[in-house]
């Protein structure tokens, strides 16, 4: 059993996609074992995206996550880390396939609806940051 940290980003919450997104994880057999709807603080968001701190998109990304409510959850299940990222789809709208969350709902590289941990180390780190 793996745990992964998923965030429905502000555009996902504002566009009322929370139910749609949760349904996709639950349909796959995953369990949501913790969740909260919050307005994040800057320090937490910067820590979460620490690996990108020197990238040119960092400020735009942090400002975007801070602009409105986000829904943060821990999802648990077999191979949850990789499968949740497959369900989410590619960050680049030109590469995100139909049937994935990003492929179906996002057309922006920054405002791409969803975050999920990319490895066991990331999921442990991110769960500690948010919960
Ligand atoms: O979210 P994911 O792990 O798929 O992608 P990432 O490479 O770790 O980037 C984190 C987030 O930064 C993306 O989901 C986008 O929201 C944003 N990003 C961006 O705004 N511009 C880029 N050139 C790359 C990423
Ligand atoms: Mg990432």
Coordinates of N, CA and C and ligand atoms in Angstrom, one line a residue:
X1 N 0.8 -1.2 0.0 CA 0.0 0.0 0.0 C 0.9 1.2 0.0
X2 N 0.5 2.2 -0.9 CA 1.3 3.4 -0.9 C 0.4 4.6 -0.6
X3 N 1.0 5.7 -0.1 CA 0.2 6.9 0.1 C 0.8 8.0 -0.8
X4 N -0.1 8.8 -1.4 CA 0.4 9.9 -2.2 C -0.3 11.2 -1.8
X5 N 0.3 12.3 -2.0 CA -0.2 13.6 -1.7 C -0.8 14.3 -3.0
X6 N -2.1 14.6 -2.9 CA -2.7 15.2 -4.1 C -3.3 16.5 -3.7
X7 N -3.1 17.5 -4.6 CA -3.7 18.8 -4.4 C -4.6 19.2 -5.6
X8 N -5.8 19.4 -5.3 CA -6.7 20.1 -6.4 C -6.4 21.6 -6.3
X9 N -5.8 22.1 -7.4 CA -5.3 23.4 -7.4 C -6.4 24.4 -7.6
X10 N -6.2 25.7 -7.4 CA -7.3 26.7 -7.3 C -8.3 26.6 -8.5
X11 N -7.7 26.4 -9.7 CA -8.6 26.4 -10.9 C -9.6 25.1 -10.8
X12 N -9.1 24.0 -10.3 CA -9.9 22.9 -10.1 C -11.1 23.1 -9.1
X13 N -10.7 23.8 -8.0 CA -11.8 24.0 -7.0 C -12.8 25.1 -7.6
X14 N -12.3 26.1 -8.2 CA -13.1 27.2 -8.7 C -14.1 26.7 -9.8
X15 N -13.5 25.8 -10.6 CA -14.3 25.2 -11.7 C -15.3 24.1 -11.3
X16 N -15.3 23.8 -10.0 CA -16.2 22.8 -9.4 C -15.9 21.4 -9.9
X17 N -14.6 21.1 -10.0 CA -14.2 19.8 -10.5 C -13.8 18.9 -9.4
X18 N -14.0 19.3 -8.1 CA -13.6 18.4 -7.0 C -14.3 17.1 -7.0
X19 N -15.6 17.1 -7.2 CA -16.3 15.8 -7.2 C -15.9 14.9 -8.4
X20 N -15.7 15.5 -9.5 CA -15.3 14.8 -10.7 C -13.9 14.1 -10.5
X21 N -13.0 14.9 -9.9 CA -11.7 14.4 -9.7 C -11.6 13.3 -8.6
X22 N -12.3 13.5 -7.5 CA -12.4 12.5 -6.5 C -13.0 11.2 -7.0
X23 N -14.0 11.4 -7.8 CA -14.7 10.2 -8.4 C -13.7 9.3 -9.2
X24 N -12.8 10.0 -9.9 CA -11.9 9.2 -10.7 C -10.9 8.4 -9.9
X25 N -10.5 8.9 -8.7 CA -9.6 8.2 -7.8 C -10.4 7.0 -7.2
X26 N -11.6 7.4 -6.7 CA -12.4 6.3 -6.0 C -12.8 5.2 -7.0
X27 N -13.1 5.6 -8.2 CA -13.5 4.6 -9.2 C -12.3 3.6 -9.4
X28 N -11.1 4.1 -9.3 CA -9.9 3.2 -9.5 C -9.7 2.3 -8.3
X29 N -10.4 2.6 -7.2 CA -10.3 1.7 -6.0 C -9.4 2.3 -4.9
X30 N -9.0 3.6 -5.1 CA -8.2 4.2 -4.0 C -9.1 4.8 -2.9
X31 N -8.4 4.9 -1.7 CA -9.1 5.5 -0.6 C -8.5 6.9 -0.3
X32 N -9.4 7.8 0.0 CA -9.0 9.1 0.5 C -8.9 9.0 2.0
X33 N -7.7 9.1 2.6 CA -7.6 8.8 4.1 C -7.5 10.1 4.9
X34 N -7.3 11.2 4.2 CA -7.3 12.5 4.9 C -7.5 13.6 3.8
X35 N -8.2 14.7 4.2 CA -8.4 15.7 3.2 C -8.8 17.0 3.9
X36 N -8.4 18.1 3.2 CA -8.8 19.4 3.8 C -8.9 20.5 2.7
X37 N -9.9 21.4 2.8 CA -10.1 22.5 1.9 C -9.5 23.7 2.6
X38 N -8.4 24.3 2.0 CA -7.7 25.4 2.7 C -7.3 26.5 1.8
X39 N -6.9 27.6 2.4 CA -6.2 28.6 1.7 C -4.7 28.4 2.2
X40 N -3.8 28.1 1.3 CA -2.4 27.8 1.8 C -1.7 29.1 2.1
X41 N -0.7 29.0 2.9 CA 0.2 30.1 3.2 C 1.5 30.0 2.3
X42 N 2.1 31.1 2.1 CA 3.2 31.2 1.2 C 4.4 30.3 1.5
X43 N 4.7 30.3 2.8 CA 5.8 29.5 3.3 C 5.6 28.0 2.9
X44 N 4.4 27.5 3.2 CA 4.1 26.1 2.9 C 4.2 25.8 1.4
X45 N 3.7 26.7 0.6 CA 3.7 26.5 -0.9 C 5.1 26.5 -1.4
X46 N 5.9 27.4 -0.9 CA 7.3 27.5 -1.3 C 8.1 26.2 -1.0
X47 N 7.8 25.7 0.2 CA 8.4 24.5 0.7 C 8.0 23.3 -0.2
X48 N 6.7 23.3 -0.5 CA 6.2 22.2 -1.3 C 6.8 22.1 -2.7
X49 N 7.0 23.3 -3.3 CA 7.6 23.4 -4.6 C 9.1 23.7 -4.6
X50 N 9.8 23.4 -3.5 CA 11.2 23.8 -3.3 C 12.1 23.4 -4.5
X51 N 11.8 22.2 -5.1 CA 12.6 21.7 -6.1 C 12.6 22.6 -7.4
X52 N 11.6 23.5 -7.5 CA 11.5 24.4 -8.6 C 11.9 25.8 -8.3
X53 N 12.5 26.0 -7.1 CA 12.7 27.4 -6.6 C 13.6 28.3 -7.6
X54 N 14.5 27.6 -8.4 CA 15.3 28.4 -9.3 C 14.8 28.5 -10.7
X55 N 13.6 27.9 -10.9 CA 13.0 28.0 -12.3 C 12.3 29.3 -12.5
X56 N 12.2 29.7 -13.8 CA 11.6 31.0 -14.1 C 10.1 31.0 -13.8
X57 N 9.5 29.8 -13.8 CA 8.0 29.8 -13.5 C 7.7 29.8 -12.0
X58 N 8.7 29.8 -11.1 CA 8.4 29.5 -9.7 C 7.5 30.5 -9.1
X59 N 7.7 31.8 -9.3 CA 6.9 32.9 -8.7 C 5.4 32.8 -9.2
X60 N 5.3 32.6 -10.5 CA 4.0 32.5 -11.1 C 3.2 31.3 -10.5
X61 N 3.9 30.2 -10.3 CA 3.4 28.9 -9.8 C 2.9 29.1 -8.3
X62 N 3.8 29.7 -7.5 CA 3.5 30.0 -6.1 C 2.3 30.9 -6.0
X63 N 2.3 32.0 -6.7 CA 1.2 33.0 -6.7 C -0.2 32.3 -7.1
X64 N -0.1 31.4 -8.1 CA -1.3 30.7 -8.5 C -1.9 29.8 -7.4
X65 N -1.0 29.1 -6.8 CA -1.5 28.2 -5.7 C -2.1 29.0 -4.5
X66 N -1.6 30.2 -4.3 CA -2.0 31.1 -3.2 C -3.3 31.8 -3.6
X67 N -3.7 31.8 -4.8 CA -4.8 32.8 -5.2 C -6.2 32.4 -4.7
X68 N -6.4 31.2 -4.3 CA -7.7 30.8 -3.8 C -7.6 29.4 -3.1
X69 N -8.8 28.9 -2.7 CA -8.8 27.6 -2.0 C -8.2 26.5 -2.8
X70 N -7.5 25.6 -2.1 CA -7.1 24.3 -2.7 C -7.6 23.2 -1.8
X71 N -7.7 22.0 -2.4 CA -8.2 20.8 -1.7 C -7.0 19.8 -1.6
X72 N -6.5 19.6 -0.4 CA -5.3 18.8 -0.3 C -5.7 17.4 0.3
X73 N -5.3 16.3 -0.3 CA -5.7 15.0 0.2 C -4.6 14.0 0.2
X74 N -4.7 13.0 1.1 CA -3.8 11.8 1.0 C -4.6 10.7 0.4
X75 N -4.1 10.1 -0.6 CA -4.7 9.0 -1.3 C -3.9 7.7 -1.0
X76 N -4.6 6.7 -0.7 CA -3.9 5.4 -0.4 C -4.4 4.3 -1.3
X77 N -3.5 3.4 -1.7 CA -3.8 2.2 -2.5 C -2.6 1.6 -3.1
X78 N -2.8 0.5 -3.7 CA -1.6 -0.2 -4.3 C -1.1 0.6 -5.5
X79 N 0.2 0.9 -5.5 CA 0.8 1.6 -6.6 C 0.2 3.0 -6.8
X80 N -0.3 3.6 -5.7 CA -1.0 4.9 -5.7 C -0.2 6.0 -6.4
X81 N 1.1 6.0 -6.1 CA 1.9 7.1 -6.6 C 1.9 7.2 -8.1
X82 N 2.3 6.1 -8.7 CA 2.3 6.2 -10.2 C 1.0 6.2 -10.9
X83 N 0.0 5.4 -10.3 CA -1.3 5.4 -11.0 C -2.0 6.7 -10.9
X84 N -1.9 7.4 -9.7 CA -2.5 8.7 -9.6 C -2.0 9.7 -10.6
X85 N -0.6 9.6 -10.8 CA 0.0 10.5 -11.8 C -0.5 10.2 -13.2
X86 N -0.7 8.9 -13.5 CA -1.3 8.5 -14.8 C -2.7 9.0 -15.0
X87 N -3.5 8.9 -13.9 CA -4.9 9.4 -14.0 C -4.8 11.0 -14.2
X88 N -3.9 11.6 -13.6 CA -3.8 13.1 -13.7 C -3.4 13.5 -15.1
X89 N -2.5 12.8 -15.7 CA -2.0 13.2 -17.1 C -0.8 14.1 -17.1
X90 N -0.3 14.4 -18.3 CA 0.9 15.2 -18.4 C 0.7 16.6 -18.1
X91 N 1.7 17.3 -17.5 CA 1.5 18.7 -17.2 C 1.4 19.6 -18.4
X92 N 2.0 19.2 -19.5 CA 1.9 20.0 -20.7 C 0.6 19.7 -21.5
X93 N -0.2 20.7 -21.7 CA -1.5 20.4 -22.3 C -1.4 19.8 -23.8
X94 N -0.2 20.0 -24.4 CA 0.0 19.4 -25.7 C 0.3 17.9 -25.6
X95 N 0.6 17.5 -24.4 CA 0.9 16.0 -24.2 C -0.1 15.3 -23.4
X96 N -1.0 16.0 -22.7 CA -2.0 15.4 -21.8 C -3.0 14.7 -22.6
X97 N -3.2 13.4 -22.4 CA -4.1 12.6 -23.3 C -5.6 12.7 -22.8
X98 N -6.5 12.7 -23.7 CA -7.9 12.6 -23.3 C -8.1 11.4 -22.4
X99 N -9.0 11.6 -21.4 CA -9.2 10.5 -20.4 C -8.5 10.7 -19.2
X100 N -7.4 11.6 -19.2 CA -6.8 12.0 -18.0 C -7.4 13.3 -17.5
X101 N -7.2 13.6 -16.2 CA -7.8 14.8 -15.7 C -7.3 16.1 -16.4
X102 N -6.0 16.2 -16.6 CA -5.4 17.3 -17.3 C -5.8 17.3 -18.8
X103 N -5.8 16.1 -19.4 CA -6.2 16.0 -20.8 C -7.6 16.4 -21.0
X104 N -8.5 16.2 -20.0 CA -9.9 16.5 -20.2 C -10.2 17.9 -19.8
X105 N -9.5 18.5 -18.9 CA -9.9 19.8 -18.3 C -8.9 20.9 -18.3
X106 N -7.6 20.7 -18.6 CA -6.7 21.8 -18.5 C -6.1 22.1 -19.9
X107 N -5.9 23.4 -20.1 CA -5.2 23.8 -21.4 C -4.2 24.9 -21.0
X108 N -3.5 24.7 -19.9 CA -2.5 25.7 -19.5 C -1.4 24.9 -18.7
X109 N -0.2 25.2 -19.0 CA 0.9 24.5 -18.3 C 1.0 24.9 -16.8
X110 N 0.7 26.1 -16.5 CA 0.7 26.5 -15.1 C -0.6 26.1 -14.4
X111 N -1.7 26.5 -14.9 CA -3.0 26.3 -14.3 C -3.6 24.9 -14.8
X112 N -3.0 23.9 -14.2 CA -3.2 22.5 -14.7 C -3.9 21.6 -13.7
X113 N -4.7 22.3 -12.8 CA -5.8 21.6 -12.0 C -5.3 20.7 -10.8
X114 N -4.2 20.0 -11.0 CA -3.9 18.9 -10.1 C -2.4 18.8 -9.8
X115 N -2.1 18.4 -8.6 CA -0.7 18.0 -8.3 C -0.8 16.6 -7.6
X116 N 0.2 15.8 -7.9 CA 0.4 14.6 -7.2 C 1.9 14.3 -7.0
X117 N 2.3 13.7 -5.9 CA 3.7 13.3 -5.6 C 4.2 12.5 -6.7
X118 N 5.5 12.6 -7.0 CA 6.1 11.9 -8.1 C 7.0 10.7 -7.7
X119 N 7.1 10.5 -6.4 CA 7.9 9.3 -5.9 C 7.6 9.1 -4.4
X120 N 8.1 8.0 -3.9 CA 7.9 7.6 -2.5 C 8.5 8.7 -1.6
X121 N 9.7 9.2 -2.0 CA 10.4 10.2 -1.2 C 9.6 11.5 -1.2
X122 N 9.1 11.9 -2.4 CA 8.3 13.1 -2.5 C 7.0 12.9 -1.7
X123 N 6.3 11.8 -1.7 CA 5.0 11.6 -1.0 C 5.3 11.8 0.5
X124 N 6.3 11.2 1.0 CA 6.6 11.3 2.4 C 6.9 12.7 2.8
X125 N 7.7 13.4 2.0 CA 8.0 14.8 2.3 C 6.8 15.7 2.2
X126 N 6.0 15.5 1.2 CA 4.8 16.4 1.0 C 3.7 16.1 2.0
X127 N 3.5 14.8 2.4 CA 2.5 14.6 3.4 C 2.9 15.2 4.7
X128 N 4.2 15.2 5.1 CA 4.7 15.9 6.3 C 4.4 17.4 6.2
X129 N 4.6 18.0 5.0 CA 4.4 19.4 4.8 C 3.0 19.9 5.1
X130 N 2.0 19.1 4.5 CA 0.6 19.5 4.5 C -0.2 18.9 5.7
X131 N 0.2 17.8 6.3 CA -0.6 17.2 7.4 C 0.3 17.0 8.6
Ligands
LIG1 O1 3.0 18.8 -11.6 P1 4.1 18.0 -12.2 O2 4.9 17.1 -11.2 O3 3.5 17.1 -13.3 O4 5.1 18.9 -13.0 P2 6.4 19.7 -12.4 O5 7.4 19.6 -13.5 O6 6.9 19.1 -11.1 O7 6.0 21.2 -12.2 C1 5.2 21.5 -11.1 C2 4.1 22.5 -11.6 O8 4.8 23.7 -12.0 C3 3.3 22.1 -12.8 O9 2.3 21.2 -12.5 C4 2.8 23.4 -13.3 O10 1.7 23.9 -12.6 C5 4.0 24.3 -13.1 N1 4.9 24.5 -14.2 C6 4.8 25.7 -14.9 O11 4.0 26.6 -14.6 N2 5.6 26.0 -16.0 C7 6.5 25.0 -16.4 N3 7.3 25.3 -17.5 C8 6.6 23.8 -15.7 C9 5.8 23.6 -14.6
LIG2 MG1 6.3 17.6 -9.8

